[in-house]
Amino acid sequence: MSLYLRLVLIVVSLLSFIFVVTNIRKSKVKMDTTFFWVAFSIFVLLLSIFPGIADWGAKMVGIAAPLNFVFLLIIFLLLYKTFTLTIEISRLQQKVEELVQNLAVKDKEDELTE
């Protein structure tokens, strides 16, 4: 991994970490929902500081270039996060539908009792 790329990864991971922590401190997001992003930025920071990890991982998986391994790993992590968010959205949509149905039933019962 080139020195330039390592510096870019370090700067980007530090900026993303600062961005997440700032939003937590401003109470814009909850701490438990941002754990992934804090861990992700620390992970990218470690990969950029210790490029031997990427070299070792690339050799283990059989990828020729460590940079390709880093990109592949980041893509897999983001796909995982997208999938878990999709599950959470589906669960929340189901809860909203149940709440709307319960509210409609309650409103109808209130109309009948009046």
N, CA, C and O atoms as a printed pandas DataFrame, in Angstrom:
     atom_number atom_name residue_name chain_id  residue_number  x_coord  y_coord  z_coord
0              1         N          MET        A               1    0.852   -1.164    0.000
1              2        CA          MET        A               1    0.000    0.000    0.000
2              3         C          MET        A               1    0.905    1.236    0.000
3              4         O          MET        A               1    1.856    1.315    0.778
4              5         N          SER        A               2    0.609    2.183   -0.861
5              6        CA          SER        A               2    1.457    3.361   -0.978
6              7         C          SER        A               2    1.291    4.276    0.236
7              8         O          SER        A               2    0.279    4.230    0.935
8              9         N          LEU        A               3    2.289    5.090    0.462
9             10        CA          LEU        A               3    2.256    6.023    1.585
10            11         C          LEU        A               3    1.127    7.027    1.420
11            12         O          LEU        A               3    0.461    7.384    2.392
12            13         N          TYR        A               4    0.911    7.482    0.192
13            14        CA          TYR        A               4   -0.170    8.432   -0.071
14            15         C          TYR        A               4   -1.529    7.842    0.300
15            16         O          TYR        A               4   -2.332    8.499    0.963
16            17         N          LEU        A               5   -1.787    6.612   -0.122
17            18        CA          LEU        A               5   -3.054    5.957    0.192
18            19         C          LEU        A               5   -3.203    5.754    1.695
19            20         O          LEU        A               5   -4.288    5.948    2.243
20            21         N          ARG        A               6   -2.126    5.366    2.359
21            22        CA          ARG        A               6   -2.168    5.192    3.809
22            23         C          ARG        A               6   -2.522    6.496    4.498
23            24         O          ARG        A               6   -3.319    6.504    5.437
24            25         N          LEU        A               7   -1.939    7.605    4.045
25            26        CA          LEU        A               7   -2.251    8.909    4.643
26            27         C          LEU        A               7   -3.703    9.297    4.395
27            28         O          LEU        A               7   -4.368    9.832    5.283
28            29         N          VAL        A               8   -4.193    9.030    3.191
29            30        CA          VAL        A               8   -5.599    9.327    2.881
30            31         C          VAL        A               8   -6.518    8.507    3.782
31            32         O          VAL        A               8   -7.484    9.040    4.328
32            33         N          LEU        A               9   -6.227    7.216    3.941
33            34        CA          LEU        A               9   -7.045    6.369    4.802
34            35         C          LEU        A               9   -7.006    6.841    6.253
35            36         O          LEU        A               9   -8.033    6.829    6.932
36            37         N          ILE        A              10   -5.841    7.253    6.733
37            38        CA          ILE        A              10   -5.725    7.744    8.104
38            39         C          ILE        A              10   -6.565    9.005    8.284
39            40         O          ILE        A              10   -7.315    9.116    9.253
40            41         N          VAL        A              11   -6.444    9.946    7.364
41            42        CA          VAL        A              11   -7.198   11.206    7.469
42            43         C          VAL        A              11   -8.704   10.942    7.390
43            44         O          VAL        A              11   -9.470   11.487    8.184
44            45         N          VAL        A              12   -9.123   10.121    6.451
45            46        CA          VAL        A              12  -10.553    9.843    6.292
46            47         C          VAL        A              12  -11.107    9.114    7.510
47            48         O          VAL        A              12  -12.203    9.437    7.970
48            49         N          SER        A              13  -10.379    8.147    8.038
49            50        CA          SER        A              13  -10.885    7.421    9.204
50            51         C          SER        A              13  -10.931    8.321   10.435
51            52         O          SER        A              13  -11.862    8.219   11.234
52            53         N          LEU        A              14   -9.955    9.192   10.601
53            54        CA          LEU        A              14   -9.988   10.131   11.732
54            55         C          LEU        A              14  -11.120   11.136   11.587
55            56         O          LEU        A              14  -11.799   11.450   12.565
56            57         N          LEU        A              15  -11.328   11.642   10.382
57            58        CA          LEU        A              15  -12.434   12.574   10.158
58            59         C          LEU        A              15  -13.789   11.912   10.382
59            60         O          LEU        A              15  -14.687   12.523   10.962
60            61         N          SER        A              16  -13.943   10.682    9.932
61            62        CA          SER        A              16  -15.215    9.987   10.151
62            63         C          SER        A              16  -15.438    9.705   11.634
63            64         O          SER        A              16  -16.563    9.799   12.124
64            65         N          PHE        A              17  -14.366    9.359   12.348
65            66        CA          PHE        A              17  -14.478    9.131   13.792
66            67         C          PHE        A              17  -14.892   10.421   14.501
67            68         O          PHE        A              17  -15.770   10.406   15.364
68            69         N          ILE        A              18  -14.265   11.525   14.138
69            70        CA          ILE        A              18  -14.613   12.817   14.743
70            71         C          ILE        A              18  -16.050   13.202   14.409
71            72         O          ILE        A              18  -16.771   13.712   15.267
72            73         N          PHE        A              19  -16.469   12.962   13.174
73            74        CA          PHE        A              19  -17.842   13.267   12.758
74            75         C          PHE        A              19  -18.856   12.481   13.581
75            76         O          PHE        A              19  -19.852   13.038   14.043
76            77         N          VAL        A              20  -18.603   11.189   13.762
77            78        CA          VAL        A              20  -19.527   10.351   14.533
78            79         C          VAL        A              20  -19.572   10.798   15.989
79            80         O          VAL        A              20  -20.653   10.931   16.562
80            81         N          VAL        A              21  -18.410   11.031   16.590
81            82        CA          VAL        A              21  -18.365   11.441   17.995
82            83         C          VAL        A              21  -19.036   12.804   18.180
83            84         O          VAL        A              21  -19.736   13.017   19.170
84            85         N          THR        A              22  -18.832   13.715   17.247
85            86        CA          THR        A              22  -19.473   15.027   17.326
86            87         C          THR        A              22  -20.991   14.898   17.289
87            88         O          THR        A              22  -21.690   15.570   18.048
88            89         N          ASN        A              23  -21.503   14.042   16.414
89            90        CA          ASN        A              23  -22.953   13.847   16.336
90            91         C          ASN        A              23  -23.501   13.170   17.579
91            92         O          ASN        A              23  -24.639   13.428   17.972
92            93         N          ILE        A              24  -22.716   12.315   18.199
93            94        CA          ILE        A              24  -23.148   11.696   19.454
94            95         C          ILE        A              24  -23.231   12.763   20.548
95            96         O          ILE        A              24  -24.200   12.814   21.306
96            97         N          ARG        A              25  -22.210   13.609   20.617
97            98        CA          ARG        A              25  -22.174   14.648   21.654
98            99         C          ARG        A              25  -23.294   15.661   21.474
99           100         O          ARG        A              25  -23.793   16.206   22.459
100          101         N          LYS        A              26  -23.697   15.924   20.234
101          102        CA          LYS        A              26  -24.790   16.861   19.965
102          103         C          LYS        A              26  -26.150   16.187   20.118
103          104         O          LYS        A              26  -27.186   16.816   19.904
104          105         N          SER        A              27  -26.144   14.915   20.486
105          106        CA          SER        A              27  -27.362   14.119   20.680
106          107         C          SER        A              27  -28.176   13.994   19.393
107          108         O          SER        A              27  -29.402   13.901   19.443
108          109         N          LYS        A              28  -27.512   13.992   18.259
109          110        CA          LYS        A              28  -28.217   13.784   16.996
110          111         C          LYS        A              28  -28.461   12.303   16.730
111          112         O          LYS        A              28  -29.417   11.942   16.043
112          113         N          VAL        A              29  -27.609   11.454   17.266
113          114        CA          VAL        A              29  -27.755   10.010   17.110
114          115         C          VAL        A              29  -27.482    9.342   18.454
115          116         O          VAL        A              29  -26.827    9.912   19.327
116          117         N          LYS        A              30  -27.991    8.134   18.600
117          118        CA          LYS        A              30  -27.764    7.384   19.827
118          119         C          LYS        A              30  -26.421    6.668   19.767
119          120         O          LYS        A              30  -25.931    6.321   18.692
120          121         N          MET        A              31  -25.847    6.460   20.926
121          122        CA          MET        A              31  -24.542    5.826   21.031
122          123         C          MET        A              31  -24.573    4.394   20.493
123          124         O          MET        A              31  -23.653    3.975   19.791
124          125         N          ASP        A              32  -25.623    3.649   20.819
125          126        CA          ASP        A              32  -25.665    2.245   20.412
126          127         C          ASP        A              32  -25.807    2.068   18.900
127          128         O          ASP        A              32  -25.359    1.057   18.358
128          129         N          THR        A              33  -26.420    3.029   18.210
129          130        CA          THR        A              33  -26.571    2.893   16.761
130          131         C          THR        A              33  -25.308    3.291   16.011
131          132         O          THR        A              33  -25.158    2.939   14.841
132          133         N          THR        A              34  -24.409    4.007   16.646
133          134        CA          THR        A              34  -23.195    4.441   15.972
134          135         C          THR        A              34  -21.991    3.571   16.293
135          136         O          THR        A              34  -20.885    3.853   15.831
136          137         N          PHE        A              35  -22.186    2.527   17.068
137          138        CA          PHE        A              35  -21.074    1.644   17.415
138          139         C          PHE        A              35  -20.402    1.088   16.166
139          140         O          PHE        A              35  -19.175    1.012   16.101
140          141         N          PHE        A              36  -21.198    0.699   15.177
141          142        CA          PHE        A              36  -20.637    0.164   13.930
142          143         C          PHE        A              36  -19.702    1.163   13.279
143          144         O          PHE        A              36  -18.612    0.795   12.841
144          145         N          TRP        A              37  -20.114    2.434   13.207
145          146        CA          TRP        A              37  -19.308    3.429   12.505
146          147         C          TRP        A              37  -18.035    3.767   13.258
147          148         O          TRP        A              37  -17.000    4.022   12.641
148          149         N          VAL        A              38  -18.096    3.771   14.578
149          150        CA          VAL        A              38  -16.881    3.989   15.373
150          151         C          VAL        A              38  -15.925    2.823   15.153
151          152         O          VAL        A              38  -14.734    3.030   14.920
152          153         N          ALA        A              39  -16.438    1.607   15.225
153          154        CA          ALA        A              39  -15.606    0.426   15.015
154          155         C          ALA        A              39  -15.055    0.395   13.591
155          156         O          ALA        A              39  -13.904    0.016   13.377
156          157         N          PHE        A              40  -15.868    0.788   12.628
157          158        CA          PHE        A              40  -15.440    0.812   11.232
158          159         C          PHE        A              40  -14.291    1.788   11.022
159          160         O          PHE        A              40  -13.314    1.460   10.350
160          161         N          SER        A              41  -14.402    2.986   11.594
161          162        CA          SER        A              41  -13.334    3.976   11.413
162          163         C          SER        A              41  -12.057    3.545   12.128
163          164         O          SER        A              41  -10.958    3.789   11.629
164          165         N          ILE        A              42  -12.189    2.908   13.289
165          166        CA          ILE        A              42  -11.006    2.382   13.979
166          167         C          ILE        A              42  -10.369    1.264   13.164
167          168         O          ILE        A              42   -9.144    1.170   13.082
168          169         N          PHE        A              43  -11.197    0.421   12.564
169          170        CA          PHE        A              43  -10.698   -0.679   11.734
170          171         C          PHE        A              43   -9.919   -0.150   10.531
171          172         O          PHE        A              43   -8.834   -0.646   10.225
172          173         N          VAL        A              44  -10.465    0.846    9.854
173          174        CA          VAL        A              44   -9.777    1.431    8.691
174          175         C          VAL        A              44   -8.487    2.112    9.145
175          176         O          VAL        A              44   -7.472    2.051    8.451
176          177         N          LEU        A              45   -8.526    2.755   10.303
177          178        CA          LEU        A              45   -7.321    3.388   10.840
178          179         C          LEU        A              45   -6.232    2.347   11.111
179          180         O          LEU        A              45   -5.065    2.565   10.784
180          181         N          LEU        A              46   -6.615    1.220   11.708
181          182        CA          LEU        A              46   -5.638    0.157   11.970
182          183         C          LEU        A              46   -5.063   -0.419   10.682
183          184         O          LEU        A              46   -3.867   -0.698   10.596
184          185         N          LEU        A              47   -5.927   -0.595    9.677
185          186        CA          LEU        A              47   -5.435   -1.103    8.388
186          187         C          LEU        A              47   -4.462   -0.130    7.733
187          188         O          LEU        A              47   -3.514   -0.550    7.069
188          189         N          SER        A              48   -4.692    1.152    7.915
189          190        CA          SER        A              48   -3.802    2.126    7.291
190          191         C          SER        A              48   -2.508    2.308    8.072
191          192         O          SER        A              48   -1.462    2.569    7.477
192          193         N          ILE        A              49   -2.560    2.176    9.397
193          194        CA          ILE        A              49   -1.343    2.316   10.197
194          195         C          ILE        A              49   -0.474    1.065   10.090
195          196         O          ILE        A              49    0.752    1.151   10.016
196          197         N          PHE        A              50   -1.121   -0.086   10.084
197          198        CA          PHE        A              50   -0.400   -1.358    9.999
198          199         C          PHE        A              50   -0.732   -2.055    8.677
199          200         O          PHE        A              50   -1.609   -2.918    8.645
200          201         N          PRO        A              51   -0.057   -1.702    7.603
201          202        CA          PRO        A              51   -0.380   -2.289    6.295
202          203         C          PRO        A              51   -0.061   -3.782    6.221
203          204         O          PRO        A              51   -0.504   -4.459    5.293
204          205         N          GLY        A              52    0.693   -4.296    7.172
205          206        CA          GLY        A              52    0.983   -5.726    7.194
206          207         C          GLY        A              52   -0.272   -6.569    7.357
207          208         O          GLY        A              52   -0.334   -7.706    6.889
208          209         N          ILE        A              53   -1.278   -5.997    8.029
209          210        CA          ILE        A              53   -2.551   -6.705    8.188
210          211         C          ILE        A              53   -3.179   -6.945    6.819
211          212         O          ILE        A              53   -3.667   -8.040    6.537
212          213         N          ALA        A              54   -3.167   -5.921    5.970
213          214        CA          ALA        A              54   -3.734   -6.053    4.626
214          215         C          ALA        A              54   -2.910   -7.021    3.787
215          216         O          ALA        A              54   -3.461   -7.799    3.008
216          217         N          ASP        A              55   -1.591   -6.972    3.946
217          218        CA          ASP        A              55   -0.733   -7.919    3.212
218          219         C          ASP        A              55   -1.047   -9.352    3.616
219          220         O          ASP        A              55   -1.210  -10.226    2.764
220          221         N          TRP        A              56   -1.131   -9.585    4.915
221          222        CA          TRP        A              56   -1.418  -10.919    5.433
222          223         C          TRP        A              56   -2.800  -11.396    4.974
223          224         O          TRP        A              56   -2.955  -12.535    4.535
224          225         N          GLY        A              57   -3.807  -10.511    5.080
225          226        CA          GLY        A              57   -5.166  -10.878    4.668
226          227         C          GLY        A              57   -5.251  -11.184    3.185
227          228         O          GLY        A              57   -5.943  -12.116    2.774
228          229         N          ALA        A              58   -4.540  -10.392    2.375
229          230        CA          ALA        A              58   -4.553  -10.630    0.929
230          231         C          ALA        A              58   -3.932  -11.976    0.595
231          232         O          ALA        A              58   -4.432  -12.699   -0.268
232          233         N          LYS        A              59   -2.840  -12.316    1.278
233          234        CA          LYS        A              59   -2.205  -13.617    1.033
234          235         C          LYS        A              59   -3.102  -14.764    1.475
235          236         O          LYS        A              59   -3.170  -15.799    0.812
236          237         N          MET        A              60   -3.796  -14.575    2.610
237          238        CA          MET        A              60   -4.670  -15.639    3.121
238          239         C          MET        A              60   -5.846  -15.914    2.179
239          240         O          MET        A              60   -6.248  -17.062    1.992
240          241         N          VAL        A              61   -6.380  -14.863    1.600
241          242        CA          VAL        A              61   -7.548  -15.001    0.725
242          243         C          VAL        A              61   -7.133  -15.313   -0.705
243          244         O          VAL        A              61   -7.928  -15.844   -1.481
244          245         N          GLY        A              62   -5.893  -14.988   -1.059
245          246        CA          GLY        A              62   -5.413  -15.244   -2.410
246          247         C          GLY        A              62   -5.599  -14.075   -3.342
247          248         O          GLY        A              62   -5.704  -14.253   -4.556
248          249         N          ILE        A              63   -5.643  -12.874   -2.787
249          250        CA          ILE        A              63   -5.781  -11.664   -3.592
250          251         C          ILE        A              63   -4.384  -11.110   -3.842
251          252         O          ILE        A              63   -3.557  -11.074   -2.931
252          253         N          ALA        A              64   -4.120  -10.678   -5.070
253          254        CA          ALA        A              64   -2.771  -10.267   -5.453
254          255         C          ALA        A              64   -2.323   -8.981   -4.759
255          256         O          ALA        A              64   -1.179   -8.883   -4.316
256          257         N          ALA        A              65   -3.211   -8.001   -4.664
257          258        CA          ALA        A              65   -2.820   -6.699   -4.129
258          259         C          ALA        A              65   -3.513   -6.443   -2.787
259          260         O          ALA        A              65   -4.721   -6.645   -2.669
260          261         N          PRO        A              66   -2.767   -6.006   -1.791
261          262        CA          PRO        A              66   -3.367   -5.688   -0.490
262          263         C          PRO        A              66   -4.438   -4.602   -0.575
263          264         O          PRO        A              66   -5.400   -4.617    0.192
264          265         N          LEU        A              67   -4.275   -3.666   -1.500
265          266        CA          LEU        A              67   -5.267   -2.613   -1.668
266          267         C          LEU        A              67   -6.615   -3.196   -2.087
267          268         O          LEU        A              67   -7.661   -2.752   -1.614
268          269         N          ASN        A              68   -6.590   -4.179   -2.963
269          270        CA          ASN        A              68   -7.834   -4.847   -3.367
270          271         C          ASN        A              68   -8.479   -5.544   -2.177
271          272         O          ASN        A              68   -9.704   -5.562   -2.054
272          273         N          PHE        A              69   -7.664   -6.115   -1.305
273          274        CA          PHE        A              69   -8.192   -6.757   -0.105
274          275         C          PHE        A              69   -8.876   -5.733    0.797
275          276         O          PHE        A              69   -9.951   -5.998    1.335
276          277         N          VAL        A              70   -8.259   -4.571    0.962
277          278        CA          VAL        A              70   -8.843   -3.519    1.794
278          279         C          VAL        A              70  -10.189   -3.081    1.218
279          280         O          VAL        A              70  -11.175   -2.978    1.948
280          281         N          PHE        A              71  -10.228   -2.825   -0.083
281          282        CA          PHE        A              71  -11.480   -2.414   -0.712
282          283         C          PHE        A              71  -12.544   -3.504   -0.609
283          284         O          PHE        A              71  -13.708   -3.210   -0.337
284          285         N          LEU        A              72  -12.157   -4.744   -0.823
285          286        CA          LEU        A              72  -13.097   -5.851   -0.727
286          287         C          LEU        A              72  -13.656   -5.979    0.678
287          288         O          LEU        A              72  -14.854   -6.199    0.857
288          289         N          LEU        A              73  -12.804   -5.844    1.662
289          290        CA          LEU        A              73  -13.233   -5.925    3.059
290          291         C          LEU        A              73  -14.195   -4.795    3.406
291          292         O          LEU        A              73  -15.211   -5.016    4.064
292          293         N          ILE        A              74  -13.874   -3.593    2.965
293          294        CA          ILE        A              74  -14.758   -2.452    3.223
294          295         C          ILE        A              74  -16.105   -2.646    2.532
295          296         O          ILE        A              74  -17.148   -2.346    3.113
296          297         N          ILE        A              75  -16.092   -3.143    1.302
297          298        CA          ILE        A              75  -17.346   -3.395    0.585
298          299         C          ILE        A              75  -18.186   -4.429    1.320
299          300         O          ILE        A              75  -19.394   -4.246    1.467
300          301         N          PHE        A              76  -17.565   -5.519    1.788
301          302        CA          PHE        A              76  -18.310   -6.533    2.529
302          303         C          PHE        A              76  -18.889   -5.981    3.823
303          304         O          PHE        A              76  -20.030   -6.291    4.168
304          305         N          LEU        A              77  -18.127   -5.175    4.539
305          306        CA          LEU        A              77  -18.633   -4.587    5.782
306          307         C          LEU        A              77  -19.813   -3.653    5.521
307          308         O          LEU        A              77  -20.792   -3.659    6.267
308          309         N          LEU        A              78  -19.718   -2.859    4.469
309          310        CA          LEU        A              78  -20.817   -1.949    4.147
310          311         C          LEU        A              78  -22.048   -2.703    3.647
311          312         O          LEU        A              78  -23.177   -2.299    3.926
312          313         N          LEU        A              79  -21.838   -3.793    2.912
313          314        CA          LEU        A              79  -22.978   -4.623    2.509
314          315         C          LEU        A              79  -23.662   -5.249    3.720
315          316         O          LEU        A              79  -24.889   -5.332    3.775
316          317         N          TYR        A              80  -22.865   -5.687    4.685
317          318        CA          TYR        A              80  -23.418   -6.235    5.920
318          319         C          TYR        A              80  -24.250   -5.175    6.644
319          320         O          TYR        A              80  -25.354   -5.460    7.108
320          321         N          LYS        A              81  -23.725   -3.969    6.740
321          322        CA          LYS        A              81  -24.454   -2.897    7.416
322          323         C          LYS        A              81  -25.733   -2.563    6.675
323          324         O          LYS        A              81  -26.763   -2.320    7.304
324          325         N          THR        A              82  -25.689   -2.545    5.350
325          326        CA          THR        A              82  -26.884   -2.285    4.552
326          327         C          THR        A              82  -27.940   -3.351    4.796
327          328         O          THR        A              82  -29.124   -3.039    4.926
328          329         N          PHE        A              83  -27.520   -4.599    4.857
329          330        CA          PHE        A              83  -28.459   -5.685    5.100
330          331         C          PHE        A              83  -29.091   -5.576    6.486
331          332         O          PHE        A              83  -30.301   -5.751    6.628
332          333         N          THR        A              84  -28.289   -5.291    7.501
333          334        CA          THR        A              84  -28.853   -5.166    8.854
334          335         C          THR        A              84  -29.791   -3.966    8.948
335          336         O          THR        A              84  -30.793   -4.025    9.660
336          337         N          LEU        A              85  -29.484   -2.885    8.245
337          338        CA          LEU        A              85  -30.390   -1.735    8.234
338          339         C          LEU        A              85  -31.691   -2.059    7.501
339          340         O          LEU        A              85  -32.756   -1.579    7.888
340          341         N          THR        A              86  -31.609   -2.864    6.453
341          342        CA          THR        A              86  -32.811   -3.284    5.743
342          343         C          THR        A              86  -33.715   -4.112    6.648
343          344         O          THR        A              86  -34.935   -3.948    6.630
344          345         N          ILE        A              87  -33.123   -4.991    7.431
345          346        CA          ILE        A              87  -33.895   -5.786    8.394
346          347         C          ILE        A              87  -34.557   -4.876    9.424
347          348         O          ILE        A              87  -35.726   -5.063    9.761
348          349         N          GLU        A              88  -33.812   -3.894    9.921
349          350        CA          GLU        A              88  -34.352   -2.963   10.916
350          351         C          GLU        A              88  -35.490   -2.130   10.334
351          352         O          GLU        A              88  -36.494   -1.900   11.009
352          353         N          ILE        A              89  -35.347   -1.679    9.100
353          354        CA          ILE        A              89  -36.407   -0.904    8.451
354          355         C          ILE        A              89  -37.660   -1.757    8.278
355          356         O          ILE        A              89  -38.770   -1.277    8.506
356          357         N          SER        A              90  -37.494   -3.004    7.882
357          358        CA          SER        A              90  -38.647   -3.901    7.725
358          359         C          SER        A              90  -39.360   -4.115    9.051
359          360         O          SER        A              90  -40.590   -4.112    9.115
360          361         N          ARG        A              91  -38.578   -4.300   10.109
361          362        CA          ARG        A              91  -39.162   -4.485   11.440
362          363         C          ARG        A              91  -39.928   -3.237   11.876
363          364         O          ARG        A              91  -41.020   -3.343   12.436
364          365         N          LEU        A              92  -39.366   -2.066   11.625
365          366        CA          LEU        A              92  -40.030   -0.823   11.999
366          367         C          LEU        A              92  -41.283   -0.579   11.158
367          368         O          LEU        A              92  -42.281   -0.078   11.676
368          369         N          GLN        A              93  -41.247   -0.925    9.875
369          370        CA          GLN        A              93  -42.432   -0.781    9.032
370          371         C          GLN        A              93  -43.568   -1.663    9.541
371          372         O          GLN        A              93  -44.730   -1.256    9.538
372          373         N          GLN        A              94  -43.224   -2.873    9.977
373          374        CA          GLN        A              94  -44.233   -3.770   10.507
374          375         C          GLN        A              94  -44.836   -3.192   11.791
375          376         O          GLN        A              94  -46.046   -3.278   12.001
376          377         N          LYS        A              95  -44.003   -2.610   12.644
377          378        CA          LYS        A              95  -44.508   -1.994   13.871
378          379         C          LYS        A              95  -45.420   -0.811   13.569
379          380         O          LYS        A              95  -46.444   -0.631   14.228
380          381         N          VAL        A              96  -45.053   -0.007   12.576
381          382        CA          VAL        A              96  -45.882    1.137   12.205
382          383         C          VAL        A              96  -47.238    0.661   11.690
383          384         O          VAL        A              96  -48.266    1.244   12.036
384          385         N          GLU        A              97  -47.255   -0.384   10.870
385          386        CA          GLU        A              97  -48.515   -0.924   10.364
386          387         C          GLU        A              97  -49.397   -1.417   11.511
387          388         O          GLU        A              97  -50.604   -1.176   11.514
388          389         N          GLU        A              98  -48.801   -2.100   12.479
389          390        CA          GLU        A              98  -49.564   -2.580   13.631
390          391         C          GLU        A              98  -50.107   -1.416   14.453
391          392         O          GLU        A              98  -51.248   -1.459   14.914
392          393         N          LEU        A              99  -49.300   -0.379   14.636
393          394        CA          LEU        A              99  -49.757    0.785   15.393
394          395         C          LEU        A              99  -50.903    1.502   14.681
395          396         O          LEU        A              99  -51.862    1.930   15.322
396          397         N          VAL        A             100  -50.806    1.633   13.368
397          398        CA          VAL        A             100  -51.871    2.278   12.596
398          399         C          VAL        A             100  -53.147    1.456   12.683
399          400         O          VAL        A             100  -54.234    2.014   12.833
400          401         N          GLN        A             101  -53.027    0.142   12.592
401          402        CA          GLN        A             101  -54.215   -0.716   12.698
402          403         C          GLN        A             101  -54.844   -0.605   14.083
403          404         O          GLN        A             101  -56.064   -0.503   14.209
404          405         N          ASN        A             102  -54.009   -0.627   15.122
405          406        CA          ASN        A             102  -54.542   -0.502   16.484
406          407         C          ASN        A             102  -55.198    0.851   16.702
407          408         O          ASN        A             102  -56.237    0.938   17.358
408          409         N          LEU        A             103  -54.606    1.902   16.162
409          410        CA          LEU        A             103  -55.178    3.233   16.283
410          411         C          LEU        A             103  -56.509    3.325   15.548
411          412         O          LEU        A             103  -57.449    3.944   16.047
412          413         N          ALA        A             104  -56.596    2.719   14.374
413          414        CA          ALA        A             104  -57.841    2.724   13.613
414          415         C          ALA        A             104  -58.942    1.978   14.360
415          416         O          ALA        A             104  -60.089    2.423   14.385
416          417         N          VAL        A             105  -58.594    0.849   14.965
417          418        CA          VAL        A             105  -59.578    0.085   15.738
418          419         C          VAL        A             105  -60.029    0.897   16.950
419          420         O          VAL        A             105  -61.218    0.931   17.264
420          421         N          LYS        A             106  -59.094    1.548   17.627
421          422        CA          LYS        A             106  -59.426    2.351   18.809
422          423         C          LYS        A             106  -60.317    3.522   18.432
423          424         O          LYS        A             106  -61.275    3.829   19.142
424          425         N          ASP        A             107  -60.006    4.188   17.305
425          426        CA          ASP        A             107  -60.843    5.298   16.845
426          427         C          ASP        A             107  -62.248    4.815   16.505
427          428         O          ASP        A             107  -63.227    5.495   16.813
428          429         N          LYS        A             108  -62.356    3.659   15.878
429          430        CA          LYS        A             108  -63.682    3.104   15.519
430          431         C          LYS        A             108  -64.468    2.767   16.775
431          432         O          LYS        A             108  -65.671    3.017   16.847
432          433         N          GLU        A             109  -63.781    2.192   17.779
433          434        CA          GLU        A             109  -64.455    1.875   19.043
434          435         C          GLU        A             109  -64.917    3.143   19.743
435          436         O          GLU        A             109  -66.002    3.172   20.323
436          437         N          ASP        A             110  -64.109    4.183   19.694
437          438        CA          ASP        A             110  -64.495    5.463   20.297
438          439         C          ASP        A             110  -65.711    6.055   19.598
439          440         O          ASP        A             110  -66.579    6.632   20.254
440          441         N          GLU        A             111  -65.789    5.923   18.277
441          442        CA          GLU        A             111  -66.948    6.414   17.518
442          443         C          GLU        A             111  -68.210    5.657   17.917
443          444         O          GLU        A             111  -69.279    6.254   18.043
444          445         N          LEU        A             112  -68.093    4.364   18.114
445          446        CA          LEU        A             112  -69.261    3.551   18.451
446          447         C          LEU        A             112  -69.757    3.807   19.854
447          448         O          LEU        A             112  -70.955    3.690   20.116
448          449         N          THR        A             113  -68.865    4.153   20.759
449          450        CA          THR        A             113  -69.273    4.386   22.155
450          451         C          THR        A             113  -69.854    5.775   22.356
451          452         O          THR        A             113  -70.489    6.024   23.381
452          453         N          GLU        A             114  -69.659    6.678   21.422
453          454        CA          GLU        A             114  -70.181    8.049   21.570
454          455         C          GLU        A             114  -71.592    8.154   21.207
455          456         O          GLU        A             114  -72.169    9.239   21.278
